[in-house]
Structure formats: C-alpha cells, structure tokens
PDB file of C-alpha atoms and ligand atoms in Angstrom:
ATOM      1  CA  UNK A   1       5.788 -16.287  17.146  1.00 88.00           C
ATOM      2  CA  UNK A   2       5.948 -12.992  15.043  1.00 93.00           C
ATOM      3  CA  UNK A   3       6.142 -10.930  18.527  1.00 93.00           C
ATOM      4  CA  UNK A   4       9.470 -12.866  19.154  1.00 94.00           C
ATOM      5  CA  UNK A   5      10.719 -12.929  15.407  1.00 96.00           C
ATOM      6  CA  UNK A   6      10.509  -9.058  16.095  1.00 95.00           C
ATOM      7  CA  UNK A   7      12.044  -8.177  19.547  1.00 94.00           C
ATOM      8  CA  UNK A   8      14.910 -10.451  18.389  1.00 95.00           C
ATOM      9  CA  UNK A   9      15.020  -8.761  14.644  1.00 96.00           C
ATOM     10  CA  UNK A  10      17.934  -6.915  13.363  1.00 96.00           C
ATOM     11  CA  UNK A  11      15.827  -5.170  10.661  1.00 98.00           C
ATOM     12  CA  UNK A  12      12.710  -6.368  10.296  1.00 98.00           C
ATOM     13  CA  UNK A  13      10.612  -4.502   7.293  1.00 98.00           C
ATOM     14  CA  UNK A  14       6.639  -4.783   6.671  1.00 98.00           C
ATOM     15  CA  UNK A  15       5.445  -4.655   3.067  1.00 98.00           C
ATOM     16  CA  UNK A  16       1.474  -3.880   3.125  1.00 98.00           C
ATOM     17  CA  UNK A  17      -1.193  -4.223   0.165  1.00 98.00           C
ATOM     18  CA  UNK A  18      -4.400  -2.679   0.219  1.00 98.00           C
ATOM     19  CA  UNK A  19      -5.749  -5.019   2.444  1.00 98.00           C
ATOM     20  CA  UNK A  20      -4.350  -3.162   5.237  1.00 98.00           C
ATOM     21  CA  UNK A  21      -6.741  -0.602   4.698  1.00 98.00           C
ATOM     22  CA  UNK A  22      -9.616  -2.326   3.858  1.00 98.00           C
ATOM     23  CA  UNK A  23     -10.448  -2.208   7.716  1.00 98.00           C
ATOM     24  CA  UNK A  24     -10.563   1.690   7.114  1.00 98.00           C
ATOM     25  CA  UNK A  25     -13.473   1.176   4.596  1.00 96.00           C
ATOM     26  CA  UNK A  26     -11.388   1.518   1.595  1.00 96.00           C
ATOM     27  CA  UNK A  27     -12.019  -0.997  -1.120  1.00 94.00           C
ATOM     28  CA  UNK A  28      -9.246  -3.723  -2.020  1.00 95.00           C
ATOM     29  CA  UNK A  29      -9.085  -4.454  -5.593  1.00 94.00           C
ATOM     30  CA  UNK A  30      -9.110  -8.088  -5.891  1.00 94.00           C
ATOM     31  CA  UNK A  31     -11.512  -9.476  -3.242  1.00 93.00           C
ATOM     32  CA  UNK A  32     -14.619 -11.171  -4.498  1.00 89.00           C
ATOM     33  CA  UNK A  33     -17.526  -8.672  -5.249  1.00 86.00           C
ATOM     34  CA  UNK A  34     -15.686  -5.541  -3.282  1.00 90.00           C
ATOM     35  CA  UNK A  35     -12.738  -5.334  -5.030  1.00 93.00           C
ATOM     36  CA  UNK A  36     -12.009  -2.034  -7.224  1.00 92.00           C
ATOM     37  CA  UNK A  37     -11.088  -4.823 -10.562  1.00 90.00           C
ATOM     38  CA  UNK A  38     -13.922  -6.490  -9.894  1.00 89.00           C
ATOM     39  CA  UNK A  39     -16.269  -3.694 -10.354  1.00 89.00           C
ATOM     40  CA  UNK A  40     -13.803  -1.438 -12.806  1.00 89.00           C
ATOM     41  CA  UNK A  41     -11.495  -2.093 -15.764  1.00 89.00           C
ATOM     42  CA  UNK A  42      -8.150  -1.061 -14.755  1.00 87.00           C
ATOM     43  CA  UNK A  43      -6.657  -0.794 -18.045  1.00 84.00           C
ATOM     44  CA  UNK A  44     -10.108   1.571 -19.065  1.00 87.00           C
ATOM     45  CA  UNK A  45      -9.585   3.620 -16.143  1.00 93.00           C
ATOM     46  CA  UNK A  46      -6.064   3.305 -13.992  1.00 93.00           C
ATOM     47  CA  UNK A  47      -3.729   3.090 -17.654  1.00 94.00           C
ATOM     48  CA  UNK A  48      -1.810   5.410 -19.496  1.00 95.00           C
ATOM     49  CA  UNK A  49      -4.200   4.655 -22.485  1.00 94.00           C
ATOM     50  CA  UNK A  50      -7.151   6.015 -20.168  1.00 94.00           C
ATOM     51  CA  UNK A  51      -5.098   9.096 -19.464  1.00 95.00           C
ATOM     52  CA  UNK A  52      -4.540   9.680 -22.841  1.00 94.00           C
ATOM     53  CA  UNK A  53      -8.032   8.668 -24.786  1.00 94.00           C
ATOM     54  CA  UNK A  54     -11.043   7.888 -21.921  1.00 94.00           C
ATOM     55  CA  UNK A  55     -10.013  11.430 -20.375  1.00 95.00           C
ATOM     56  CA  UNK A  56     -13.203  11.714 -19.268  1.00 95.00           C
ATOM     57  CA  UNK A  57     -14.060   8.533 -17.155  1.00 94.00           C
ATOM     58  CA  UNK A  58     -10.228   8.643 -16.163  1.00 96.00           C
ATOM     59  CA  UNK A  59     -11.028  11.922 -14.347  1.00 97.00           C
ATOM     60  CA  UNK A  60     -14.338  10.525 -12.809  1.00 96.00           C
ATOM     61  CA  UNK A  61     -12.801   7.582 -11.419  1.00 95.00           C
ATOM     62  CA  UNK A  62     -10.329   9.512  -9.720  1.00 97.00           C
ATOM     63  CA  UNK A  63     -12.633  11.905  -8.624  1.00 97.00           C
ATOM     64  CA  UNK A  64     -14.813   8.362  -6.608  1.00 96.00           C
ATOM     65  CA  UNK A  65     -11.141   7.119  -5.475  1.00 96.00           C
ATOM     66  CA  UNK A  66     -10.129  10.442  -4.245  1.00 97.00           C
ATOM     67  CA  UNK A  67     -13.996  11.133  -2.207  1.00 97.00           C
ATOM     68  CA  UNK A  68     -13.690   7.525  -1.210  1.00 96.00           C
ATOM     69  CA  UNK A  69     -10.148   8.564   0.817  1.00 97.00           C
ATOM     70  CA  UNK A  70     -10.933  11.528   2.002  1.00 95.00           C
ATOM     71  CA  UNK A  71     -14.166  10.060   4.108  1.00 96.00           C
ATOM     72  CA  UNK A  72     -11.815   7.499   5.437  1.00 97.00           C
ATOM     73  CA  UNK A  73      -9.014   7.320   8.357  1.00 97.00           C
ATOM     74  CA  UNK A  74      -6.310   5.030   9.080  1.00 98.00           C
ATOM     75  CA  UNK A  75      -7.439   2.495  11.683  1.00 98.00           C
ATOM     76  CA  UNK A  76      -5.659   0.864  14.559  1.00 98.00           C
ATOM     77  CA  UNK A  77      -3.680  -1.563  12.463  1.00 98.00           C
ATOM     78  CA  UNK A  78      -1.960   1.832  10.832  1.00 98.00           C
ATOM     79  CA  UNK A  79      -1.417   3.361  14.671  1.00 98.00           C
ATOM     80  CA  UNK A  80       0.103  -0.084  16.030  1.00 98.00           C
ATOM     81  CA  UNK A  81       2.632  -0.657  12.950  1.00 98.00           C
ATOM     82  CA  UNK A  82       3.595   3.439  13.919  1.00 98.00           C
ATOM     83  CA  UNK A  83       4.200   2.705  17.321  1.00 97.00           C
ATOM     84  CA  UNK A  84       6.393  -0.521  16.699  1.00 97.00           C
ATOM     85  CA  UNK A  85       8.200   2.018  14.447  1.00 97.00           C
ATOM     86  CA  UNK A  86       9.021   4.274  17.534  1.00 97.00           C
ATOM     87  CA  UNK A  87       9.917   1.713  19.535  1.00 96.00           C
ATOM     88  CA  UNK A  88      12.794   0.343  16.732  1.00 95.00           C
ATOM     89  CA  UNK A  89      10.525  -2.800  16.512  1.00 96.00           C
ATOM     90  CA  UNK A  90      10.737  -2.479  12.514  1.00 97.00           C
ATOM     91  CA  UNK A  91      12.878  -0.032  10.463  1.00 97.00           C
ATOM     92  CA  UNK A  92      10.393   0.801   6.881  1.00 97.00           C
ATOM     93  CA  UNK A  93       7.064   0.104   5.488  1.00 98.00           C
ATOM     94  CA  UNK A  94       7.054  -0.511   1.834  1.00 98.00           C
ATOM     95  CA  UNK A  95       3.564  -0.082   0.929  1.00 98.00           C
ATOM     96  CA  UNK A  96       1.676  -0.700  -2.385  1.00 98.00           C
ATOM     97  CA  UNK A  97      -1.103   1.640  -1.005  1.00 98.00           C
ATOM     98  CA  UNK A  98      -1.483   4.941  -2.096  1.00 98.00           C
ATOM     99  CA  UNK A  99      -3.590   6.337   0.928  1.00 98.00           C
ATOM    100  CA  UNK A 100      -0.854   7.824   3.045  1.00 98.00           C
ATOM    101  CA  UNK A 101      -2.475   6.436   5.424  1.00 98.00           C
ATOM    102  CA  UNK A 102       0.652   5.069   7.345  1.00 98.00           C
ATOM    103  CA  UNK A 103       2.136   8.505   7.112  1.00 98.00           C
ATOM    104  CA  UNK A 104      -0.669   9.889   8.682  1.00 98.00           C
ATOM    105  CA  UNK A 105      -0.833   7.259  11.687  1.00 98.00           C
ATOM    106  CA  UNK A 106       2.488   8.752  12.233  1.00 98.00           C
ATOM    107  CA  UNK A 107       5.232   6.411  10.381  1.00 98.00           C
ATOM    108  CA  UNK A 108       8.063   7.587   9.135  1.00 93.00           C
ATOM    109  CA  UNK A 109      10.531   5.693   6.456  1.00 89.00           C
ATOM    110  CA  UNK A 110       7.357   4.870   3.988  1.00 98.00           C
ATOM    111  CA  UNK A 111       8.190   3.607   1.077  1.00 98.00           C
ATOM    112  CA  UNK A 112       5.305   4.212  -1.286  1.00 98.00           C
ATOM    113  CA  UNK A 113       5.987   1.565  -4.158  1.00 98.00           C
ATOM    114  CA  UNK A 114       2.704   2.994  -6.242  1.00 97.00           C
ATOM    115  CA  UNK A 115       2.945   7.225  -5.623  1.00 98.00           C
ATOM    116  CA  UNK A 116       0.323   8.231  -3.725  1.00 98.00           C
ATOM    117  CA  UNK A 117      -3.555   9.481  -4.340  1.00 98.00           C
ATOM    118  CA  UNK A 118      -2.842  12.686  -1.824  1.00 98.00           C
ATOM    119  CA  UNK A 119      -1.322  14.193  -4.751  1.00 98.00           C
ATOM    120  CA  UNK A 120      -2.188  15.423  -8.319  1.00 98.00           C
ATOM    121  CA  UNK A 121       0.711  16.613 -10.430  1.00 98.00           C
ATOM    122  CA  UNK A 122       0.977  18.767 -13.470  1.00 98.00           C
ATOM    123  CA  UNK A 123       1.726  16.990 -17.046  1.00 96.00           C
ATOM    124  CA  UNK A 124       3.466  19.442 -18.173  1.00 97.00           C
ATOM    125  CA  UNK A 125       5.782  21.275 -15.385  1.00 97.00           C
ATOM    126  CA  UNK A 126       5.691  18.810 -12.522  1.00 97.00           C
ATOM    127  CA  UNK A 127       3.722  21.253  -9.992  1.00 97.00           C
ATOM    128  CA  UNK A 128       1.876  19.266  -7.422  1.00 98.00           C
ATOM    129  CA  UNK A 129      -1.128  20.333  -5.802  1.00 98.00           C
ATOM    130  CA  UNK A 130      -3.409  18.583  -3.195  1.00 98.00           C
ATOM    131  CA  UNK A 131      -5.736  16.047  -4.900  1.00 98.00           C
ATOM    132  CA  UNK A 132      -8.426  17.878  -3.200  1.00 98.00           C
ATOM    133  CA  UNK A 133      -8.540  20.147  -6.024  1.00 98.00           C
ATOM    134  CA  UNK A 134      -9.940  17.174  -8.273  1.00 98.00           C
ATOM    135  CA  UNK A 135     -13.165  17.964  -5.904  1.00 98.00           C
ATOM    136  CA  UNK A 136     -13.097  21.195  -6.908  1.00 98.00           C
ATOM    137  CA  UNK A 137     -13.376  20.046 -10.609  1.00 97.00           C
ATOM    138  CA  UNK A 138      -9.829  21.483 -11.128  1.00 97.00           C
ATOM    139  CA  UNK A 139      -7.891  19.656 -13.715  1.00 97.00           C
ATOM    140  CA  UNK A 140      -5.542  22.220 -14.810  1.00 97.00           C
ATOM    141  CA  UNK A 141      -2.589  23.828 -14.292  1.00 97.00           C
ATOM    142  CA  UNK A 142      -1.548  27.835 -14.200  1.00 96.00           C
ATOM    143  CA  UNK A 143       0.759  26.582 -17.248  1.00 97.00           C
ATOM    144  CA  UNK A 144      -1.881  25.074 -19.186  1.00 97.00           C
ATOM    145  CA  UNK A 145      -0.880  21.562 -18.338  1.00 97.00           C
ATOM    146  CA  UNK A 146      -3.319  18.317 -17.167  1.00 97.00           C
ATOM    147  CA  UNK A 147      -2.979  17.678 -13.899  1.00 98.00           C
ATOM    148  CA  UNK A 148      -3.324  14.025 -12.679  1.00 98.00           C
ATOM    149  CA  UNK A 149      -3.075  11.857  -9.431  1.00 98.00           C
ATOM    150  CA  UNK A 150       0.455  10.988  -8.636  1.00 98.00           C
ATOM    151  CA  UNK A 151       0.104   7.147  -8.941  1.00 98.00           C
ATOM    152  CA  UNK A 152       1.751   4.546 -10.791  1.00 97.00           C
ATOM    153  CA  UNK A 153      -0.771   3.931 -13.855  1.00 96.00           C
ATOM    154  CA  UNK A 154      -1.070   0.868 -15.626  1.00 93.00           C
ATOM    155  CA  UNK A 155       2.010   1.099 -18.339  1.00 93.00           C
ATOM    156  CA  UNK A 156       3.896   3.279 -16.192  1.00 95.00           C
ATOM    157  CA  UNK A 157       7.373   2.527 -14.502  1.00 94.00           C
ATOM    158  CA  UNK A 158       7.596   2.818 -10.693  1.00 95.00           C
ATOM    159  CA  UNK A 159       9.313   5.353  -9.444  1.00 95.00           C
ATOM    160  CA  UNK A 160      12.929   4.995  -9.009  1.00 96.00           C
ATOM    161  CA  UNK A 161      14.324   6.126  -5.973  1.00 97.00           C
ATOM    162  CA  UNK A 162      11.304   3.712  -3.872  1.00 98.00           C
ATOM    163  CA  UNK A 163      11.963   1.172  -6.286  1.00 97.00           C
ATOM    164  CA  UNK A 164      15.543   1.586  -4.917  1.00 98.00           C
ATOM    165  CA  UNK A 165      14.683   1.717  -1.339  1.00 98.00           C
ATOM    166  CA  UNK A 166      11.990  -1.377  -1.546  1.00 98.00           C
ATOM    167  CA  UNK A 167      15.340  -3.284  -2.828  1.00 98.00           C
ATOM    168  CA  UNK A 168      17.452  -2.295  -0.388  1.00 98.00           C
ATOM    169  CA  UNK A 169      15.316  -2.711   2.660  1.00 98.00           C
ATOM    170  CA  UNK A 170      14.422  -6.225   1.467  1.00 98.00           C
ATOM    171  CA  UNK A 171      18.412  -7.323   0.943  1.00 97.00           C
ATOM    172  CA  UNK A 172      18.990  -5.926   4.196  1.00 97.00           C
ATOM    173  CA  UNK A 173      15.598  -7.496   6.350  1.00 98.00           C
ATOM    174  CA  UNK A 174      16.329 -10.574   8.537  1.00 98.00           C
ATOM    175  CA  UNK A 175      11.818 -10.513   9.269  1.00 98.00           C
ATOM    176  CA  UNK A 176       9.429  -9.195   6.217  1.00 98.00           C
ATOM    177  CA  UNK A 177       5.993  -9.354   7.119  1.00 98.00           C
ATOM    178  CA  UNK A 178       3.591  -8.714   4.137  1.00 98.00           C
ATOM    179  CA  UNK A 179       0.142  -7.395   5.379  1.00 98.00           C
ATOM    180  CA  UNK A 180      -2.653  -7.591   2.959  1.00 98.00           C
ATOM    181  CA  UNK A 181      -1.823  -8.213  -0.802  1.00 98.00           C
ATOM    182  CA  UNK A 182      -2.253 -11.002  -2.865  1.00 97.00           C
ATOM    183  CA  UNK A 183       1.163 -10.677  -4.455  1.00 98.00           C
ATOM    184  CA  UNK A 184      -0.066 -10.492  -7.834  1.00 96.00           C
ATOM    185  CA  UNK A 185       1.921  -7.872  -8.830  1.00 94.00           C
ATOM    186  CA  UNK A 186       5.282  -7.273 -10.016  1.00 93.00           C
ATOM    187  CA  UNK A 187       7.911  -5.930  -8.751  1.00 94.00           C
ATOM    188  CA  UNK A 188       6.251  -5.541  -5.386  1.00 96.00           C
ATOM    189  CA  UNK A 189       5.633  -9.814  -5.456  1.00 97.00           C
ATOM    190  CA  UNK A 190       9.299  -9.909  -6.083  1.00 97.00           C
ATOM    191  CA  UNK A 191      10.807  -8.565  -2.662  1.00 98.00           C
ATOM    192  CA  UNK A 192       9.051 -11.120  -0.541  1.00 98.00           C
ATOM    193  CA  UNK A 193      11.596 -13.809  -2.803  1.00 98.00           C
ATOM    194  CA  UNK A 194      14.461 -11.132  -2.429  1.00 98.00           C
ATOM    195  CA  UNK A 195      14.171 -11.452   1.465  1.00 98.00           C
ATOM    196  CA  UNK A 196      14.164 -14.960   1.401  1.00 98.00           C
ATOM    197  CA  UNK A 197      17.134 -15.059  -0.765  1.00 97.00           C
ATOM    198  CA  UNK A 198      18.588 -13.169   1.827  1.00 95.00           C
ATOM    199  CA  UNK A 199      17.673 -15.357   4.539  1.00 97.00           C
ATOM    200  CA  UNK A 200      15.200 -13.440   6.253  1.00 98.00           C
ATOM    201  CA  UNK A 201      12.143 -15.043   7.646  1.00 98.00           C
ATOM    202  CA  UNK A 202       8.820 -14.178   6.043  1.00 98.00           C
ATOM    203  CA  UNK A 203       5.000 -14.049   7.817  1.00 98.00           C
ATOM    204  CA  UNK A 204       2.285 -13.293   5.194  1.00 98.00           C
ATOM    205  CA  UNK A 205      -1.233 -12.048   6.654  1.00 98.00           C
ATOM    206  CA  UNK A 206      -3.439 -12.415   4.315  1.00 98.00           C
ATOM    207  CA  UNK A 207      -7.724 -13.000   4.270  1.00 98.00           C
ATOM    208  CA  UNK A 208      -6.859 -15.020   1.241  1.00 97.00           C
ATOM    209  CA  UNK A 209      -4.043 -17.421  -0.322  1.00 97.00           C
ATOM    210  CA  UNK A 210      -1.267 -15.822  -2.099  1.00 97.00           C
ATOM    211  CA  UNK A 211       1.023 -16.404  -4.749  1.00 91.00           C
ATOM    212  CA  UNK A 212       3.779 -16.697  -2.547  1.00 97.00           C
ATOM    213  CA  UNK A 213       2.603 -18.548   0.457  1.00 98.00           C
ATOM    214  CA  UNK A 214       4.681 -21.620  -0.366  1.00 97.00           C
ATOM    215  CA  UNK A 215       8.208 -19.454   0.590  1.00 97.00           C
ATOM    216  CA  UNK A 216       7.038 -18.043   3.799  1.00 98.00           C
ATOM    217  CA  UNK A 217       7.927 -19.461   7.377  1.00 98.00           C
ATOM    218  CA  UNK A 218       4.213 -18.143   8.897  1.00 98.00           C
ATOM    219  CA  UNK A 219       0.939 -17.749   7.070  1.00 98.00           C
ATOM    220  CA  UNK A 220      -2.039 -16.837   8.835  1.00 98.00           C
ATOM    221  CA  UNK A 221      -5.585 -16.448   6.296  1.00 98.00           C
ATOM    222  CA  UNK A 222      -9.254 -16.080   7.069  1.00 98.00           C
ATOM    223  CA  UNK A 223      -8.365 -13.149  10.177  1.00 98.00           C
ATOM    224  CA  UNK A 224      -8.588  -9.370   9.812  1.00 98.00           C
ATOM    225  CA  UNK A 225      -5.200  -7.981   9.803  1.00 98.00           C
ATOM    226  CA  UNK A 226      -6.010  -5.456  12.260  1.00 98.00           C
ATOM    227  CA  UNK A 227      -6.973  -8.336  15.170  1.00 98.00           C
ATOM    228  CA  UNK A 228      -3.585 -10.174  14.026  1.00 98.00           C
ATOM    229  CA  UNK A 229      -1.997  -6.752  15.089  1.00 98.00           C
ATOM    230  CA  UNK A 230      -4.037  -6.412  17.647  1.00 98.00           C
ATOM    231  CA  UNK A 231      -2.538  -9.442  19.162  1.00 97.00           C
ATOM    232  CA  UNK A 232       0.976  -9.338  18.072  1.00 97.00           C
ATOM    233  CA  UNK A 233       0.658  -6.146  19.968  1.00 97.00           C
ATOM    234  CA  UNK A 234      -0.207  -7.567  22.891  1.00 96.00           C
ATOM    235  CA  UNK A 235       2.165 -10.539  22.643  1.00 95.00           C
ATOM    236  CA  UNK A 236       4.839  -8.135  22.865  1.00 95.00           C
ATOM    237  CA  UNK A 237       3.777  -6.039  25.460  1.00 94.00           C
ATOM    238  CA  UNK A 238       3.759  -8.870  27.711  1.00 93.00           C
ATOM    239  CA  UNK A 239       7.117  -9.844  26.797  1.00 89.00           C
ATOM    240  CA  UNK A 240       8.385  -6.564  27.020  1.00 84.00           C
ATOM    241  CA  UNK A 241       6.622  -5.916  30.849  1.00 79.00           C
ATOM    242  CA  UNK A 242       5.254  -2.986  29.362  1.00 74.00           C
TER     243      UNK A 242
HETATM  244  N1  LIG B 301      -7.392  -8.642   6.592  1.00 97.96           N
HETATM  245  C1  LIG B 301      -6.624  -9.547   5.923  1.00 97.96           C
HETATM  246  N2  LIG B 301      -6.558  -9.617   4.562  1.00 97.96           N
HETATM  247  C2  LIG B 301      -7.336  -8.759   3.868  1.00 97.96           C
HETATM  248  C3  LIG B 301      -8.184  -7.804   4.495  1.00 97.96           C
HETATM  249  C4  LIG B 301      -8.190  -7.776   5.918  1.00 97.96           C
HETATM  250  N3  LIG B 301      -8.948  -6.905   6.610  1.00 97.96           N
HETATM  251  N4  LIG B 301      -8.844  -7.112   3.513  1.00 97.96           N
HETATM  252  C5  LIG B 301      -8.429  -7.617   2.327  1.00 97.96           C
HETATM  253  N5  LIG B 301      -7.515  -8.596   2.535  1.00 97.96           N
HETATM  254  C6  LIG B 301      -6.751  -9.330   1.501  1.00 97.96           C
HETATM  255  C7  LIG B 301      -7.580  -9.850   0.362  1.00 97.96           C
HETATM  256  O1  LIG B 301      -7.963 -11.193   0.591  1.00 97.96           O
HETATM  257  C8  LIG B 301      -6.613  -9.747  -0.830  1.00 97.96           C
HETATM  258  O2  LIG B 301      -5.992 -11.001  -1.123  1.00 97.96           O
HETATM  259  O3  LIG B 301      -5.872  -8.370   0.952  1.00 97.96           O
HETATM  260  C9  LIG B 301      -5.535  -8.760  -0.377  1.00 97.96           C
HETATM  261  C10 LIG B 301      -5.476  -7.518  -1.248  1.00 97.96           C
HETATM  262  O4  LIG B 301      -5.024  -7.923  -2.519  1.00 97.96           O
HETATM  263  P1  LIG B 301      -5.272  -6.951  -3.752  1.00 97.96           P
HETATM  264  O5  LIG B 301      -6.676  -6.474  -3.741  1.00 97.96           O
HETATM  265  O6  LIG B 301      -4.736  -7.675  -4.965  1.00 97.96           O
HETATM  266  O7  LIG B 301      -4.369  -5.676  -3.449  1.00 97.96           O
HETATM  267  P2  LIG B 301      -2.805  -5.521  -3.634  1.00 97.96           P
HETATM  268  O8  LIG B 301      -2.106  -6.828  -3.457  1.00 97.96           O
HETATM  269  O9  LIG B 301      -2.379  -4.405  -2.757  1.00 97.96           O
HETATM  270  O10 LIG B 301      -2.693  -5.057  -5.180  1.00 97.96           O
HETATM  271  C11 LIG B 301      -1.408  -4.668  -5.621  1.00 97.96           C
HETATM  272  O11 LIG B 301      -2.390  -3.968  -7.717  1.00 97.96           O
HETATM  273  O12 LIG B 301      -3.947  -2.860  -8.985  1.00 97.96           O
HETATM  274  C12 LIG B 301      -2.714  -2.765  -8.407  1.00 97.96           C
HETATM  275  O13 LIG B 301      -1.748  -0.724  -7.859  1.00 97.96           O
HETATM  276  C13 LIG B 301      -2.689  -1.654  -7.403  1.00 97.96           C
HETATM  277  O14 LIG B 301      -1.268  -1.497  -5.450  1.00 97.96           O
HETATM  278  C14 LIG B 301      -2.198  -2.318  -6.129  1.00 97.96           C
HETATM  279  C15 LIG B 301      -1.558  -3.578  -6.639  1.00 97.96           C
END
C-alpha cells in the first residue's frame, strides 16, 4: 500500500522521531525502561534552567549523548529512505532527531526540527565547533564564551527557518509518513494534522500507539521500522522491474 501511495505521490515527505534510530543502538526517549526520560530528567538536564544552574551535570549528560553517537552508525532504514530520495520517491525528511544520521546515509533536504548533537556552538559569538571537542573536555570558546550542543533545549524556540520548511513541506505533501515518534511533542505533532488538512494521506510506523493514530489512513505498530522499510523497499522494486 505505502509502495503505491509513493510511486503515484506528487510530494510525498517523511517526518522521523527517534525511533528511527533506535535500530542504530541509540536510545529513544520514551520507550519503557530504555528511553532517555525514563532514566533522566529532561528539564534537570536537556533545559535552559540546566544550562544555566546544573552546569555541571548539563555538561556530563552531553558528554554520554555525544559518546553514545559517535559509537553508532545509521542503519539500513537511514540508507533506504536516501535512496528513495535519489530516485524522486520523496522530496524532504523532517526529522526530530538530532544524529545527522540521515545526512550521513546520504539525504539531502533534511530538515532538522531539534538542531543537531554534531555541533556545539559558542554562547557568546555563535562559533561552532565539532561536538567532538566536548570529548576533549573543551567547553570554551577562544572569546571566553560557553560552548554548548546545538539542540533545541527544553524552554527554547525551534529554529526558524526549519520551523519554516517543516510547514511548508507539510502544506505542500499529498503522502507524510511519520517513522518512529510518539507525537508527543509540539510543533513537530502538529504537521502530521497540517498534512491532513491538506489532504494528504498519512502512514504512521510506530512500535507503539500514538497520539495521532486516529487521523492517519495506515498504521502499522509492534514491527521494527527498519523491516517495514525493508519491505516497502522491496514492494517497490518489484513494481518498478528494478
Ligand atoms: N521501530 C518502530 N518504532 C520504534 C522503534 C523501532 N525500531 N524504536 C522505537 N520506536 C517507537 C517507540 O515505541 C516510541 O513510541 O518510537 C517512538 C519514539 O518516541 P519518543 O521516544 O517520544 O521520541 P520522539 O517522538 O522522537 O520525541 C520527540 O521529544 O524529548 C524530545 O527533543 C526530543 O526530539 C525529541 C522529541
């Protein structure tokens, strides 16, 4: 079904939580027992508050987060959505995750919702450095200024211009496919409603329910995202002779 809604899509867009990467070894953040909030308190440790007054476990989160990605690798899931890129079988990727892990499976037009972990960036005057350097127990700039990771905190606003782009792309989609997040968060949980505003048709792969299951035309739980790939891959293969 979603290997036809594609070949016969004008724009179809694919909006991924971090349970697309979960199949990389990265945790998710609100499964039972492995998720990142069930084992952390984001507002102690992901806020502005931590930023500004638990400096110290703020820095030593990031430091687990940033380790965490660096021993881990987008998986197949990442390569396939890449390669349906190339082949004009979806136009963006708004993703909540922060792993750049669709970038690096080779996708272009990714809209990263949350900033991205790659990155740390200077309080002060903006400079951005590889995260890397939060390894290297560097949390300072030449100008004197904190540097920290280039995600969206707890209390901060998303940044604009992929804010922008996440609206756009789901006014314009005729197929949004969410991949792996339980919609629990706003504004992200707002585009799947957008689309359907707009008429599109909406799949949500998901282990779990979501919040917005009742809106969407397909819902598939209880399968890994990568098999569901896996197989949509296939699917169109097939129907494309290839
Ligand atoms: N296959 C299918 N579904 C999966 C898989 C998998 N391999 N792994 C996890 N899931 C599902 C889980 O069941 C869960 O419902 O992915 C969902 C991930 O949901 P969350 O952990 O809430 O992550 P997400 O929706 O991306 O969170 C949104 O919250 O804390 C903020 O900034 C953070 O970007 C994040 C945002």
């Amino acid at each position: 079904m979603i290997a036809s809604w594609l070949m016969s899509s004008r724009h179809a867009v694919v909006l991924t939580g971090a349970g697309m990467s979960t199949e990389s070894g990265l945790p998710d953040f609100r499964s039972e027992k492995t998720g990142l909030w069930t084992r952390f308190n984001p507002q102690q440790l992901a806020s502005t508050y931590a930023l500004e007054h638990h400096r110290q476990a703020f820095i030593e989160f990031y430091q687990y987060r940033i380790r965490t990605l660096q021993a881990c690798r987008p998986h197949e899931g990442h390569m396939i959505l890449a390669d349906w890129q190339r082949h004009g079988l979806i136009q963006e990727i708004v993703t909540q995750n922060v792993d750049g892990f669709h970038q690096q499976a080779g996708s272009r037009h990714v809209i990263e919702l949350h900033g991205s972990l790659r990155t740390v960036h200077c309080q002060r005057c903006g400079n951005t450095f590889n995260s890397i350097v939060y390894l290297e127990q560097r949390f300072t700039c030449e100008c004197g200024g904190f540097l920290r990771p280039s995600v969206v905190l707890f209390g901060e606003m998303l940044p604009e211009q992929a804010l922008e782009q996440a609206w756009q792309a789901a006014q314009t989609t005729d197929v949004l496919i969410v991949l792996g997040s339980s919609l629990q968060v706003s504004p992200a949980n707002q585009l799947p409603l957008v689309a359907k505003r707009n008429g599109a048709k909406i799949a949500i792969v998901n282990w779990e329910p979501t919040e917005l299951d009742g809106i969407a035309d397909v819902v598939i739980h209880k399968r890994k995202i990568g098999d569901v790939l896996r197989e949509i891959n296939k699917e169109w293969k097939a129907r494309d002779g290839r």
